[in-house]
Amino acid sequence: AQSVTQLGSHVSVSEGALVLLRCNYSSSVPPYLFWYVQYPNQGLQLLLKYTTGATLVKGINGFEAEFKKSETSFHLTKPSAHMSDAAEYFCAVMPSSNTGKLIFGQGTTLQVKP
Amino acid sequence: GAVVSQHPSWVICKSGTSVKIECRSLDFQATTMFWYRQFPKQSLMLMATSNEGSKATYEQGVEKDKFLINHASLTLSTLTVTSAHPEDSSFYICSAEIAGTGRKTQYFGPGTRLLVL
């Protein structure tokens, strides 16, 4: 069965520091991969996605992620954290485009310290 | 573009009553909508896939008679929690897939927080 693992339920960085949120997936075939951000008491906002093509994907708010098939990873990075980046981040995999189902990781809370 | 709304955003009800939550795609047509449930500090769990004009497909362990889903139009899906109990208290989030996009991007609503007393 497909699954998504986000390493680290809580990540704390200083403002201006590099943000690295880790995501590994298990899938028998190359899946579609997504990162979503959730602010308190709100729904999810799509940050970026990988479907096909270039493995380095750029998203909104300065985030990017790289699909590494050999490592089954899709880590999210941002060069310089901003206070407004503090939120919950979810990695998700769509194992099959036929069903459209998303399988989410456990989520990582990003704290940004001034 | 690609805005999804949910109504209500908050609902408090007594145990045993039914609650209807609406999910609307405001500026696009959605042949497929998804309903998720999120407990505090946890991830989203898919409850069911709602297809316009047909019966919903429920995930394993989700009671279809308790969580009634109706997708009567290309812009509206409803989730009715029947005979709600305190354990049904949760954050319910819907998402919608733009028709014709090949099932690659879901746009999420803001969520509905249900508290059953």
mmCIF file with all atom_site columns, C-alpha atoms in Angstrom:
data_model
loop_
_atom_site.group_PDB
_atom_site.id
_atom_site.type_symbol
_atom_site.label_atom_id
_atom_site.label_alt_id
_atom_site.label_comp_id
_atom_site.label_asym_id
_atom_site.label_entity_id
_atom_site.label_seq_id
_atom_site.pdbx_PDB_ins_code
_atom_site.Cartn_x
_atom_site.Cartn_y
_atom_site.Cartn_z
_atom_site.occupancy
_atom_site.B_iso_or_equiv
_atom_site.pdbx_formal_charge
_atom_site.auth_seq_id
_atom_site.auth_comp_id
_atom_site.auth_asym_id
_atom_site.auth_atom_id
_atom_site.pdbx_PDB_model_num
ATOM 1   C CA . ALA A 1 1   ? 0.000   0.000  0.000   1.00 0.00 ? 1   ALA A CA 1
ATOM 2   C CA . GLN A 1 2   ? 1.128   3.483  -0.753  1.00 0.00 ? 2   GLN A CA 1
ATOM 3   C CA . SER A 1 3   ? 2.162   5.666  2.135   1.00 0.00 ? 3   SER A CA 1
ATOM 4   C CA . VAL A 1 4   ? 3.746   9.002  2.877   1.00 0.00 ? 4   VAL A CA 1
ATOM 5   C CA . THR A 1 5   ? 6.171   9.683  5.697   1.00 0.00 ? 5   THR A CA 1
ATOM 6   C CA . GLN A 1 6   ? 7.105   13.127 6.834   1.00 0.00 ? 6   GLN A CA 1
ATOM 7   C CA . LEU A 1 7   ? 10.190  13.036 8.984   1.00 0.00 ? 7   LEU A CA 1
ATOM 8   C CA . GLY A 1 8   ? 9.816   15.362 11.908  1.00 0.00 ? 8   GLY A CA 1
ATOM 9   C CA . SER A 1 9   ? 6.413   16.375 13.170  1.00 0.00 ? 9   SER A CA 1
ATOM 10  C CA . HIS A 1 10  ? 7.838   19.693 14.315  1.00 0.00 ? 10  HIS A CA 1
ATOM 11  C CA . VAL A 1 11  ? 10.555  21.783 12.719  1.00 0.00 ? 11  VAL A CA 1
ATOM 12  C CA . SER A 1 12  ? 11.830  25.031 14.170  1.00 0.00 ? 12  SER A CA 1
ATOM 13  C CA . VAL A 1 13  ? 13.997  27.498 12.268  1.00 0.00 ? 13  VAL A CA 1
ATOM 14  C CA . SER A 1 14  ? 15.098  31.059 12.744  1.00 0.00 ? 14  SER A CA 1
ATOM 15  C CA . GLU A 1 15  ? 13.795  33.772 10.490  1.00 0.00 ? 15  GLU A CA 1
ATOM 16  C CA . GLY A 1 16  ? 16.038  33.945 7.445   1.00 0.00 ? 16  GLY A CA 1
ATOM 17  C CA . ALA A 1 17  ? 17.304  30.393 7.818   1.00 0.00 ? 17  ALA A CA 1
ATOM 18  C CA . LEU A 1 18  ? 16.882  27.550 5.378   1.00 0.00 ? 18  LEU A CA 1
ATOM 19  C CA . VAL A 1 19  ? 13.668  25.573 5.606   1.00 0.00 ? 19  VAL A CA 1
ATOM 20  C CA . LEU A 1 20  ? 13.839  21.844 4.886   1.00 0.00 ? 20  LEU A CA 1
ATOM 21  C CA . LEU A 1 21  ? 10.787  19.663 5.346   1.00 0.00 ? 21  LEU A CA 1
ATOM 22  C CA . ARG A 1 22  ? 11.282  16.018 4.515   1.00 0.00 ? 22  ARG A CA 1
ATOM 23  C CA . CYS A 1 23  ? 8.880   13.727 2.729   1.00 0.00 ? 23  CYS A CA 1
ATOM 24  C CA . ASN A 1 24  ? 9.353   10.140 1.616   1.00 0.00 ? 24  ASN A CA 1
ATOM 25  C CA . TYR A 1 25  ? 6.795   8.035  -0.130  1.00 0.00 ? 25  TYR A CA 1
ATOM 26  C CA . SER A 1 26  ? 6.276   4.438  -1.038  1.00 0.00 ? 26  SER A CA 1
ATOM 27  C CA . SER A 1 27  ? 4.694   3.652  -4.334  1.00 0.00 ? 27  SER A CA 1
ATOM 28  C CA . SER A 1 28  ? 5.057   0.920  -6.865  1.00 0.00 ? 28  SER A CA 1
ATOM 29  C CA . VAL A 1 29  ? 4.854   3.383  -9.713  1.00 0.00 ? 29  VAL A CA 1
ATOM 30  C CA . PRO A 1 30  ? 5.953   7.003  -9.967  1.00 0.00 ? 30  PRO A CA 1
ATOM 31  C CA . PRO A 1 31  ? 3.145   8.944  -8.351  1.00 0.00 ? 31  PRO A CA 1
ATOM 32  C CA . TYR A 1 32  ? 2.035   12.511 -8.487  1.00 0.00 ? 32  TYR A CA 1
ATOM 33  C CA . LEU A 1 33  ? 3.389   14.415 -5.489  1.00 0.00 ? 33  LEU A CA 1
ATOM 34  C CA . PHE A 1 34  ? 2.082   17.491 -3.713  1.00 0.00 ? 34  PHE A CA 1
ATOM 35  C CA . TRP A 1 35  ? 2.890   19.845 -0.888  1.00 0.00 ? 35  TRP A CA 1
ATOM 36  C CA . TYR A 1 36  ? 0.087   21.699 0.838   1.00 0.00 ? 36  TYR A CA 1
ATOM 37  C CA . VAL A 1 37  ? 0.162   24.319 3.589   1.00 0.00 ? 37  VAL A CA 1
ATOM 38  C CA . GLN A 1 38  ? -2.513  24.722 6.227   1.00 0.00 ? 38  GLN A CA 1
ATOM 39  C CA . TYR A 1 39  ? -2.904  27.740 8.444   1.00 0.00 ? 39  TYR A CA 1
ATOM 40  C CA . PRO A 1 40  ? -4.857  27.408 11.714  1.00 0.00 ? 40  PRO A CA 1
ATOM 41  C CA . ASN A 1 41  ? -8.532  26.639 11.244  1.00 0.00 ? 41  ASN A CA 1
ATOM 42  C CA . GLN A 1 42  ? -8.262  26.837 7.487   1.00 0.00 ? 42  GLN A CA 1
ATOM 43  C CA . GLY A 1 43  ? -8.275  24.452 4.568   1.00 0.00 ? 43  GLY A CA 1
ATOM 44  C CA . LEU A 1 44  ? -5.271  23.457 2.551   1.00 0.00 ? 44  LEU A CA 1
ATOM 45  C CA . GLN A 1 45  ? -3.487  25.594 0.006   1.00 0.00 ? 45  GLN A CA 1
ATOM 46  C CA . LEU A 1 46  ? -1.443  24.025 -2.740  1.00 0.00 ? 46  LEU A CA 1
ATOM 47  C CA . LEU A 1 47  ? 2.217   25.020 -2.590  1.00 0.00 ? 47  LEU A CA 1
ATOM 48  C CA . LEU A 1 48  ? 3.499   22.965 -5.502  1.00 0.00 ? 48  LEU A CA 1
ATOM 49  C CA . LYS A 1 49  ? 3.110   19.693 -7.300  1.00 0.00 ? 49  LYS A CA 1
ATOM 50  C CA . TYR A 1 50  ? 5.094   17.241 -9.350  1.00 0.00 ? 50  TYR A CA 1
ATOM 51  C CA . THR A 1 51  ? 3.426   15.282 -12.081 1.00 0.00 ? 51  THR A CA 1
ATOM 52  C CA . THR A 1 52  ? 5.900   14.729 -14.897 1.00 0.00 ? 52  THR A CA 1
ATOM 53  C CA . GLY A 1 53  ? 8.871   16.469 -16.427 1.00 0.00 ? 53  GLY A CA 1
ATOM 54  C CA . ALA A 1 54  ? 11.391  18.554 -14.516 1.00 0.00 ? 54  ALA A CA 1
ATOM 55  C CA . THR A 1 55  ? 12.123  17.052 -11.130 1.00 0.00 ? 55  THR A CA 1
ATOM 56  C CA . LEU A 1 56  ? 12.779  20.394 -9.457  1.00 0.00 ? 56  LEU A CA 1
ATOM 57  C CA . VAL A 1 57  ? 9.450   22.058 -8.927  1.00 0.00 ? 57  VAL A CA 1
ATOM 58  C CA . LYS A 1 58  ? 8.991   25.662 -7.920  1.00 0.00 ? 58  LYS A CA 1
ATOM 59  C CA . GLY A 1 59  ? 5.922   26.736 -6.016  1.00 0.00 ? 59  GLY A CA 1
ATOM 60  C CA . ILE A 1 60  ? 4.404   29.743 -4.390  1.00 0.00 ? 60  ILE A CA 1
ATOM 61  C CA . ASN A 1 61  ? 5.952   31.837 -1.625  1.00 0.00 ? 61  ASN A CA 1
ATOM 62  C CA . GLY A 1 62  ? 9.492   30.883 -2.606  1.00 0.00 ? 62  GLY A CA 1
ATOM 63  C CA . PHE A 1 63  ? 9.137   27.165 -1.891  1.00 0.00 ? 63  PHE A CA 1
ATOM 64  C CA . GLU A 1 64  ? 10.504  24.449 -4.112  1.00 0.00 ? 64  GLU A CA 1
ATOM 65  C CA . ALA A 1 65  ? 10.768  20.674 -3.980  1.00 0.00 ? 65  ALA A CA 1
ATOM 66  C CA . GLU A 1 66  ? 12.790  18.088 -5.816  1.00 0.00 ? 66  GLU A CA 1
ATOM 67  C CA . PHE A 1 67  ? 11.488  14.698 -6.848  1.00 0.00 ? 67  PHE A CA 1
ATOM 68  C CA . LYS A 1 68  ? 14.187  12.075 -6.382  1.00 0.00 ? 68  LYS A CA 1
ATOM 69  C CA . LYS A 1 69  ? 12.989  8.751  -7.645  1.00 0.00 ? 69  LYS A CA 1
ATOM 70  C CA . SER A 1 70  ? 16.038  6.833  -6.428  1.00 0.00 ? 70  SER A CA 1
ATOM 71  C CA . GLU A 1 71  ? 15.438  8.085  -2.908  1.00 0.00 ? 71  GLU A CA 1
ATOM 72  C CA . THR A 1 72  ? 11.631  8.078  -3.138  1.00 0.00 ? 72  THR A CA 1
ATOM 73  C CA . SER A 1 73  ? 11.730  11.557 -1.695  1.00 0.00 ? 73  SER A CA 1
ATOM 74  C CA . PHE A 1 74  ? 10.069  14.896 -2.326  1.00 0.00 ? 74  PHE A CA 1
ATOM 75  C CA . HIS A 1 75  ? 11.597  17.266 0.212   1.00 0.00 ? 75  HIS A CA 1
ATOM 76  C CA . LEU A 1 76  ? 10.346  20.842 0.477   1.00 0.00 ? 76  LEU A CA 1
ATOM 77  C CA . THR A 1 77  ? 12.812  23.700 0.808   1.00 0.00 ? 77  THR A CA 1
ATOM 78  C CA . LYS A 1 78  ? 12.896  27.456 1.054   1.00 0.00 ? 78  LYS A CA 1
ATOM 79  C CA . PRO A 1 79  ? 16.169  29.378 1.199   1.00 0.00 ? 79  PRO A CA 1
ATOM 80  C CA . SER A 1 80  ? 15.068  31.948 3.754   1.00 0.00 ? 80  SER A CA 1
ATOM 81  C CA . ALA A 1 81  ? 12.244  31.482 6.240   1.00 0.00 ? 81  ALA A CA 1
ATOM 82  C CA . HIS A 1 82  ? 9.764   34.219 6.916   1.00 0.00 ? 82  HIS A CA 1
ATOM 83  C CA . MET A 1 83  ? 7.580   34.575 9.964   1.00 0.00 ? 83  MET A CA 1
ATOM 84  C CA . SER A 1 84  ? 4.513   34.134 7.792   1.00 0.00 ? 84  SER A CA 1
ATOM 85  C CA . ASP A 1 85  ? 5.728   30.660 6.807   1.00 0.00 ? 85  ASP A CA 1
ATOM 86  C CA . ALA A 1 86  ? 4.771   29.315 10.224  1.00 0.00 ? 86  ALA A CA 1
ATOM 87  C CA . ALA A 1 87  ? 2.054   26.760 9.508   1.00 0.00 ? 87  ALA A CA 1
ATOM 88  C CA . GLU A 1 88  ? 1.330   23.072 9.082   1.00 0.00 ? 88  GLU A CA 1
ATOM 89  C CA . TYR A 1 89  ? 2.737   21.474 5.962   1.00 0.00 ? 89  TYR A CA 1
ATOM 90  C CA . PHE A 1 90  ? 1.437   18.302 4.383   1.00 0.00 ? 90  PHE A CA 1
ATOM 91  C CA . CYS A 1 91  ? 3.070   16.150 1.783   1.00 0.00 ? 91  CYS A CA 1
ATOM 92  C CA . ALA A 1 92  ? 0.666   14.083 -0.283  1.00 0.00 ? 92  ALA A CA 1
ATOM 93  C CA . VAL A 1 93  ? 0.884   11.454 -2.959  1.00 0.00 ? 93  VAL A CA 1
ATOM 94  C CA . MET A 1 94  ? -1.635  10.593 -5.632  1.00 0.00 ? 94  MET A CA 1
ATOM 95  C CA . PRO A 1 95  ? -0.765  6.997  -6.453  1.00 0.00 ? 95  PRO A CA 1
ATOM 96  C CA . SER A 1 96  ? -3.045  6.849  -9.453  1.00 0.00 ? 96  SER A CA 1
ATOM 97  C CA . SER A 1 97  ? -4.460  9.615  -11.566 1.00 0.00 ? 97  SER A CA 1
ATOM 98  C CA . ASN A 1 98  ? -7.423  7.366  -12.283 1.00 0.00 ? 98  ASN A CA 1
ATOM 99  C CA . THR A 1 99  ? -8.969  7.759  -8.853  1.00 0.00 ? 99  THR A CA 1
ATOM 100 C CA . GLY A 1 100 ? -7.674  11.157 -7.871  1.00 0.00 ? 100 GLY A CA 1
ATOM 101 C CA . LYS A 1 101 ? -7.269  10.023 -4.278  1.00 0.00 ? 101 LYS A CA 1
ATOM 102 C CA . LEU A 1 102 ? -4.682  11.768 -2.169  1.00 0.00 ? 102 LEU A CA 1
ATOM 103 C CA . ILE A 1 103 ? -2.770  10.084 0.623   1.00 0.00 ? 103 ILE A CA 1
ATOM 104 C CA . PHE A 1 104 ? -1.408  12.553 3.115   1.00 0.00 ? 104 PHE A CA 1
ATOM 105 C CA . GLY A 1 105 ? 1.581   12.430 5.371   1.00 0.00 ? 105 GLY A CA 1
ATOM 106 C CA . GLN A 1 106 ? 1.256   13.140 9.044   1.00 0.00 ? 106 GLN A CA 1
ATOM 107 C CA . GLY A 1 107 ? 2.119   16.767 8.651   1.00 0.00 ? 107 GLY A CA 1
ATOM 108 C CA . THR A 1 108 ? 4.993   18.922 9.865   1.00 0.00 ? 108 THR A CA 1
ATOM 109 C CA . THR A 1 109 ? 4.510   22.000 11.976  1.00 0.00 ? 109 THR A CA 1
ATOM 110 C CA . LEU A 1 110 ? 6.945   24.709 10.974  1.00 0.00 ? 110 LEU A CA 1
ATOM 111 C CA . GLN A 1 111 ? 7.838   27.210 13.658  1.00 0.00 ? 111 GLN A CA 1
ATOM 112 C CA . VAL A 1 112 ? 9.764   30.331 12.685  1.00 0.00 ? 112 VAL A CA 1
ATOM 113 C CA . LYS A 1 113 ? 11.572  32.123 15.465  1.00 0.00 ? 113 LYS A CA 1
ATOM 114 C CA . PRO A 1 114 ? 12.401  35.814 15.220  1.00 0.00 ? 114 PRO A CA 1
ATOM 115 C CA . GLY B 2 1   ? -9.612  31.220 -9.699  1.00 0.00 ? 1   GLY B CA 1
ATOM 116 C CA . ALA B 2 2   ? -10.309 27.703 -8.385  1.00 0.00 ? 2   ALA B CA 1
ATOM 117 C CA . VAL B 2 3   ? -12.097 28.770 -5.212  1.00 0.00 ? 3   VAL B CA 1
ATOM 118 C CA . VAL B 2 4   ? -13.930 26.266 -3.082  1.00 0.00 ? 4   VAL B CA 1
ATOM 119 C CA . SER B 2 5   ? -16.253 27.346 -0.300  1.00 0.00 ? 5   SER B CA 1
ATOM 120 C CA . GLN B 2 6   ? -17.810 25.456 2.564   1.00 0.00 ? 6   GLN B CA 1
ATOM 121 C CA . HIS B 2 7   ? -20.851 26.291 4.619   1.00 0.00 ? 7   HIS B CA 1
ATOM 122 C CA . PRO B 2 8   ? -21.120 26.521 7.505   1.00 0.00 ? 8   PRO B CA 1
ATOM 123 C CA . SER B 2 9   ? -17.637 27.189 8.781   1.00 0.00 ? 9   SER B CA 1
ATOM 124 C CA . TRP B 2 10  ? -18.626 26.312 12.332  1.00 0.00 ? 10  TRP B CA 1
ATOM 125 C CA . VAL B 2 11  ? -21.512 24.250 13.631  1.00 0.00 ? 11  VAL B CA 1
ATOM 126 C CA . ILE B 2 12  ? -22.452 23.140 17.106  1.00 0.00 ? 12  ILE B CA 1
ATOM 127 C CA . CYS B 2 13  ? -25.250 20.650 17.482  1.00 0.00 ? 13  CYS B CA 1
ATOM 128 C CA . LYS B 2 14  ? -26.808 18.356 20.019  1.00 0.00 ? 14  LYS B CA 1
ATOM 129 C CA . SER B 2 15  ? -26.155 14.655 19.993  1.00 0.00 ? 15  SER B CA 1
ATOM 130 C CA . GLY B 2 16  ? -28.629 12.805 17.816  1.00 0.00 ? 16  GLY B CA 1
ATOM 131 C CA . THR B 2 17  ? -29.276 15.605 15.353  1.00 0.00 ? 17  THR B CA 1
ATOM 132 C CA . SER B 2 18  ? -28.198 15.704 11.727  1.00 0.00 ? 18  SER B CA 1
ATOM 133 C CA . VAL B 2 19  ? -25.893 18.288 10.227  1.00 0.00 ? 19  VAL B CA 1
ATOM 134 C CA . LYS B 2 20  ? -25.492 19.186 6.567   1.00 0.00 ? 20  LYS B CA 1
ATOM 135 C CA . ILE B 2 21  ? -22.262 20.663 5.244   1.00 0.00 ? 21  ILE B CA 1
ATOM 136 C CA . GLU B 2 22  ? -22.105 22.203 1.790   1.00 0.00 ? 22  GLU B CA 1
ATOM 137 C CA . CYS B 2 23  ? -19.093 22.295 -0.495  1.00 0.00 ? 23  CYS B CA 1
ATOM 138 C CA . ARG B 2 24  ? -19.234 24.579 -3.521  1.00 0.00 ? 24  ARG B CA 1
ATOM 139 C CA . SER B 2 25  ? -16.853 25.236 -6.359  1.00 0.00 ? 25  SER B CA 1
ATOM 140 C CA . LEU B 2 26  ? -17.356 28.931 -7.034  1.00 0.00 ? 26  LEU B CA 1
ATOM 141 C CA . ASP B 2 27  ? -15.656 29.533 -10.353 1.00 0.00 ? 27  ASP B CA 1
ATOM 142 C CA . PHE B 2 28  ? -15.297 26.140 -11.955 1.00 0.00 ? 28  PHE B CA 1
ATOM 143 C CA . GLN B 2 29  ? -17.158 22.929 -12.519 1.00 0.00 ? 29  GLN B CA 1
ATOM 144 C CA . ALA B 2 30  ? -16.178 19.924 -10.483 1.00 0.00 ? 30  ALA B CA 1
ATOM 145 C CA . THR B 2 31  ? -17.186 16.475 -11.599 1.00 0.00 ? 31  THR B CA 1
ATOM 146 C CA . THR B 2 32  ? -15.442 15.043 -8.592  1.00 0.00 ? 32  THR B CA 1
ATOM 147 C CA . MET B 2 33  ? -15.275 16.271 -5.038  1.00 0.00 ? 33  MET B CA 1
ATOM 148 C CA . PHE B 2 34  ? -13.616 14.668 -2.060  1.00 0.00 ? 34  PHE B CA 1
ATOM 149 C CA . TRP B 2 35  ? -14.519 14.745 1.616   1.00 0.00 ? 35  TRP B CA 1
ATOM 150 C CA . TYR B 2 36  ? -11.841 14.552 4.276   1.00 0.00 ? 36  TYR B CA 1
ATOM 151 C CA . ARG B 2 37  ? -11.877 14.426 8.034   1.00 0.00 ? 37  ARG B CA 1
ATOM 152 C CA . GLN B 2 38  ? -9.148  15.872 10.196  1.00 0.00 ? 38  GLN B CA 1
ATOM 153 C CA . PHE B 2 39  ? -8.813  15.314 13.920  1.00 0.00 ? 39  PHE B CA 1
ATOM 154 C CA . PRO B 2 40  ? -6.808  17.803 15.997  1.00 0.00 ? 40  PRO B CA 1
ATOM 155 C CA . LYS B 2 41  ? -3.094  17.705 15.291  1.00 0.00 ? 41  LYS B CA 1
ATOM 156 C CA . GLN B 2 42  ? -3.582  14.916 12.768  1.00 0.00 ? 42  GLN B CA 1
ATOM 157 C CA . SER B 2 43  ? -3.513  14.517 9.039   1.00 0.00 ? 43  SER B CA 1
ATOM 158 C CA . LEU B 2 44  ? -6.406  14.451 6.634   1.00 0.00 ? 44  LEU B CA 1
ATOM 159 C CA . MET B 2 45  ? -8.154  11.171 6.098   1.00 0.00 ? 45  MET B CA 1
ATOM 160 C CA . LEU B 2 46  ? -10.180 10.673 2.960   1.00 0.00 ? 46  LEU B CA 1
ATOM 161 C CA . MET B 2 47  ? -13.754 9.719  3.755   1.00 0.00 ? 47  MET B CA 1
ATOM 162 C CA . ALA B 2 48  ? -15.324 9.482  0.346   1.00 0.00 ? 48  ALA B CA 1
ATOM 163 C CA . THR B 2 49  ? -15.165 10.478 -3.282  1.00 0.00 ? 49  THR B CA 1
ATOM 164 C CA . SER B 2 50  ? -18.205 12.284 -4.565  1.00 0.00 ? 50  SER B CA 1
ATOM 165 C CA . ASN B 2 51  ? -19.025 12.075 -8.260  1.00 0.00 ? 51  ASN B CA 1
ATOM 166 C CA . GLU B 2 52  ? -21.637 14.289 -9.829  1.00 0.00 ? 52  GLU B CA 1
ATOM 167 C CA . GLY B 2 53  ? -24.765 12.384 -10.675 1.00 0.00 ? 53  GLY B CA 1
ATOM 168 C CA . SER B 2 54  ? -23.710 9.090  -9.144  1.00 0.00 ? 54  SER B CA 1
ATOM 169 C CA . LYS B 2 55  ? -23.264 7.452  -5.778  1.00 0.00 ? 55  LYS B CA 1
ATOM 170 C CA . ALA B 2 56  ? -20.296 8.365  -3.663  1.00 0.00 ? 56  ALA B CA 1
ATOM 171 C CA . THR B 2 57  ? -17.450 5.961  -3.150  1.00 0.00 ? 57  THR B CA 1
ATOM 172 C CA . TYR B 2 58  ? -16.628 5.520  0.503   1.00 0.00 ? 58  TYR B CA 1
ATOM 173 C CA . GLU B 2 59  ? -13.299 4.592  1.993   1.00 0.00 ? 59  GLU B CA 1
ATOM 174 C CA . GLN B 2 60  ? -12.983 1.487  4.086   1.00 0.00 ? 60  GLN B CA 1
ATOM 175 C CA . GLY B 2 61  ? -14.314 1.998  7.573   1.00 0.00 ? 61  GLY B CA 1
ATOM 176 C CA . VAL B 2 62  ? -16.503 4.996  6.740   1.00 0.00 ? 62  VAL B CA 1
ATOM 177 C CA . GLU B 2 63  ? -20.188 4.378  7.363   1.00 0.00 ? 63  GLU B CA 1
ATOM 178 C CA . LYS B 2 64  ? -22.094 5.414  4.264   1.00 0.00 ? 64  LYS B CA 1
ATOM 179 C CA . ASP B 2 65  ? -25.410 5.483  6.121   1.00 0.00 ? 65  ASP B CA 1
ATOM 180 C CA . LYS B 2 66  ? -24.016 7.862  8.680   1.00 0.00 ? 66  LYS B CA 1
ATOM 181 C CA . PHE B 2 67  ? -22.176 10.174 6.315   1.00 0.00 ? 67  PHE B CA 1
ATOM 182 C CA . LEU B 2 68  ? -24.559 10.833 3.453   1.00 0.00 ? 68  LEU B CA 1
ATOM 183 C CA . ILE B 2 69  ? -23.050 12.466 0.396   1.00 0.00 ? 69  ILE B CA 1
ATOM 184 C CA . ASN B 2 70  ? -24.994 14.063 -2.401  1.00 0.00 ? 70  ASN B CA 1
ATOM 185 C CA . HIS B 2 71  ? -23.341 15.577 -5.481  1.00 0.00 ? 71  HIS B CA 1
ATOM 186 C CA . ALA B 2 72  ? -26.367 16.901 -7.296  1.00 0.00 ? 72  ALA B CA 1
ATOM 187 C CA . SER B 2 73  ? -24.672 19.447 -9.533  1.00 0.00 ? 73  SER B CA 1
ATOM 188 C CA . LEU B 2 74  ? -21.270 20.240 -10.966 1.00 0.00 ? 74  LEU B CA 1
ATOM 189 C CA . THR B 2 75  ? -20.690 22.902 -8.331  1.00 0.00 ? 75  THR B CA 1
ATOM 190 C CA . LEU B 2 76  ? -22.209 21.478 -5.167  1.00 0.00 ? 76  LEU B CA 1
ATOM 191 C CA . SER B 2 77  ? -21.631 18.480 -2.958  1.00 0.00 ? 77  SER B CA 1
ATOM 192 C CA . THR B 2 78  ? -23.165 18.028 0.470   1.00 0.00 ? 78  THR B CA 1
ATOM 193 C CA . LEU B 2 79  ? -22.132 15.896 3.406   1.00 0.00 ? 79  LEU B CA 1
ATOM 194 C CA . THR B 2 80  ? -24.797 15.097 5.969   1.00 0.00 ? 80  THR B CA 1
ATOM 195 C CA . VAL B 2 81  ? -23.716 13.698 9.293   1.00 0.00 ? 81  VAL B CA 1
ATOM 196 C CA . THR B 2 82  ? -26.763 11.803 10.483  1.00 0.00 ? 82  THR B CA 1
ATOM 197 C CA . SER B 2 83  ? -27.521 11.240 14.158  1.00 0.00 ? 83  SER B CA 1
ATOM 198 C CA . ALA B 2 84  ? -24.323 12.965 15.145  1.00 0.00 ? 84  ALA B CA 1
ATOM 199 C CA . HIS B 2 85  ? -22.503 11.931 18.281  1.00 0.00 ? 85  HIS B CA 1
ATOM 200 C CA . PRO B 2 86  ? -19.617 13.554 20.153  1.00 0.00 ? 86  PRO B CA 1
ATOM 201 C CA . GLU B 2 87  ? -17.105 11.268 18.462  1.00 0.00 ? 87  GLU B CA 1
ATOM 202 C CA . ASP B 2 88  ? -18.141 12.808 15.140  1.00 0.00 ? 88  ASP B CA 1
ATOM 203 C CA . SER B 2 89  ? -16.748 16.137 16.282  1.00 0.00 ? 89  SER B CA 1
ATOM 204 C CA . SER B 2 90  ? -14.003 16.973 13.843  1.00 0.00 ? 90  SER B CA 1
ATOM 205 C CA . PHE B 2 91  ? -12.834 19.293 11.086  1.00 0.00 ? 91  PHE B CA 1
ATOM 206 C CA . TYR B 2 92  ? -14.415 18.341 7.778   1.00 0.00 ? 92  TYR B CA 1
ATOM 207 C CA . ILE B 2 93  ? -12.701 19.527 4.622   1.00 0.00 ? 93  ILE B CA 1
ATOM 208 C CA . CYS B 2 94  ? -13.821 19.117 1.054   1.00 0.00 ? 94  CYS B CA 1
ATOM 209 C CA . SER B 2 95  ? -11.828 19.436 -2.116  1.00 0.00 ? 95  SER B CA 1
ATOM 210 C CA . ALA B 2 96  ? -12.826 19.740 -5.719  1.00 0.00 ? 96  ALA B CA 1
ATOM 211 C CA . GLU B 2 97  ? -11.149 18.690 -8.888  1.00 0.00 ? 97  GLU B CA 1
ATOM 212 C CA . ILE B 2 98  ? -11.544 20.885 -11.932 1.00 0.00 ? 98  ILE B CA 1
ATOM 213 C CA . ALA B 2 99  ? -13.327 18.998 -14.664 1.00 0.00 ? 99  ALA B CA 1
ATOM 214 C CA . GLY B 2 100 ? -11.050 18.012 -17.501 1.00 0.00 ? 100 GLY B CA 1
ATOM 215 C CA . THR B 2 101 ? -7.748  18.408 -15.700 1.00 0.00 ? 101 THR B CA 1
ATOM 216 C CA . GLY B 2 102 ? -6.945  14.726 -15.581 1.00 0.00 ? 102 GLY B CA 1
ATOM 217 C CA . ARG B 2 103 ? -7.237  14.400 -11.821 1.00 0.00 ? 103 ARG B CA 1
ATOM 218 C CA . LYS B 2 104 ? -4.004  16.125 -10.957 1.00 0.00 ? 104 LYS B CA 1
ATOM 219 C CA . THR B 2 105 ? -4.962  19.003 -8.684  1.00 0.00 ? 105 THR B CA 1
ATOM 220 C CA . GLN B 2 106 ? -7.498  19.294 -5.917  1.00 0.00 ? 106 GLN B CA 1
ATOM 221 C CA . TYR B 2 107 ? -8.553  22.639 -4.534  1.00 0.00 ? 107 TYR B CA 1
ATOM 222 C CA . PHE B 2 108 ? -9.575  22.628 -0.913  1.00 0.00 ? 108 PHE B CA 1
ATOM 223 C CA . GLY B 2 109 ? -12.331 24.390 0.920   1.00 0.00 ? 109 GLY B CA 1
ATOM 224 C CA . PRO B 2 110 ? -11.704 26.256 4.174   1.00 0.00 ? 110 PRO B CA 1
ATOM 225 C CA . GLY B 2 111 ? -13.175 23.464 6.260   1.00 0.00 ? 111 GLY B CA 1
ATOM 226 C CA . THR B 2 112 ? -16.134 23.073 8.604   1.00 0.00 ? 112 THR B CA 1
ATOM 227 C CA . ARG B 2 113 ? -15.595 22.528 12.275  1.00 0.00 ? 113 ARG B CA 1
ATOM 228 C CA . LEU B 2 114 ? -18.285 20.343 13.820  1.00 0.00 ? 114 LEU B CA 1
ATOM 229 C CA . LEU B 2 115 ? -18.792 20.117 17.560  1.00 0.00 ? 115 LEU B CA 1
ATOM 230 C CA . VAL B 2 116 ? -21.365 17.661 18.809  1.00 0.00 ? 116 VAL B CA 1
ATOM 231 C CA . LEU B 2 117 ? -22.443 18.150 22.398  1.00 0.00 ? 117 LEU B CA 1
#
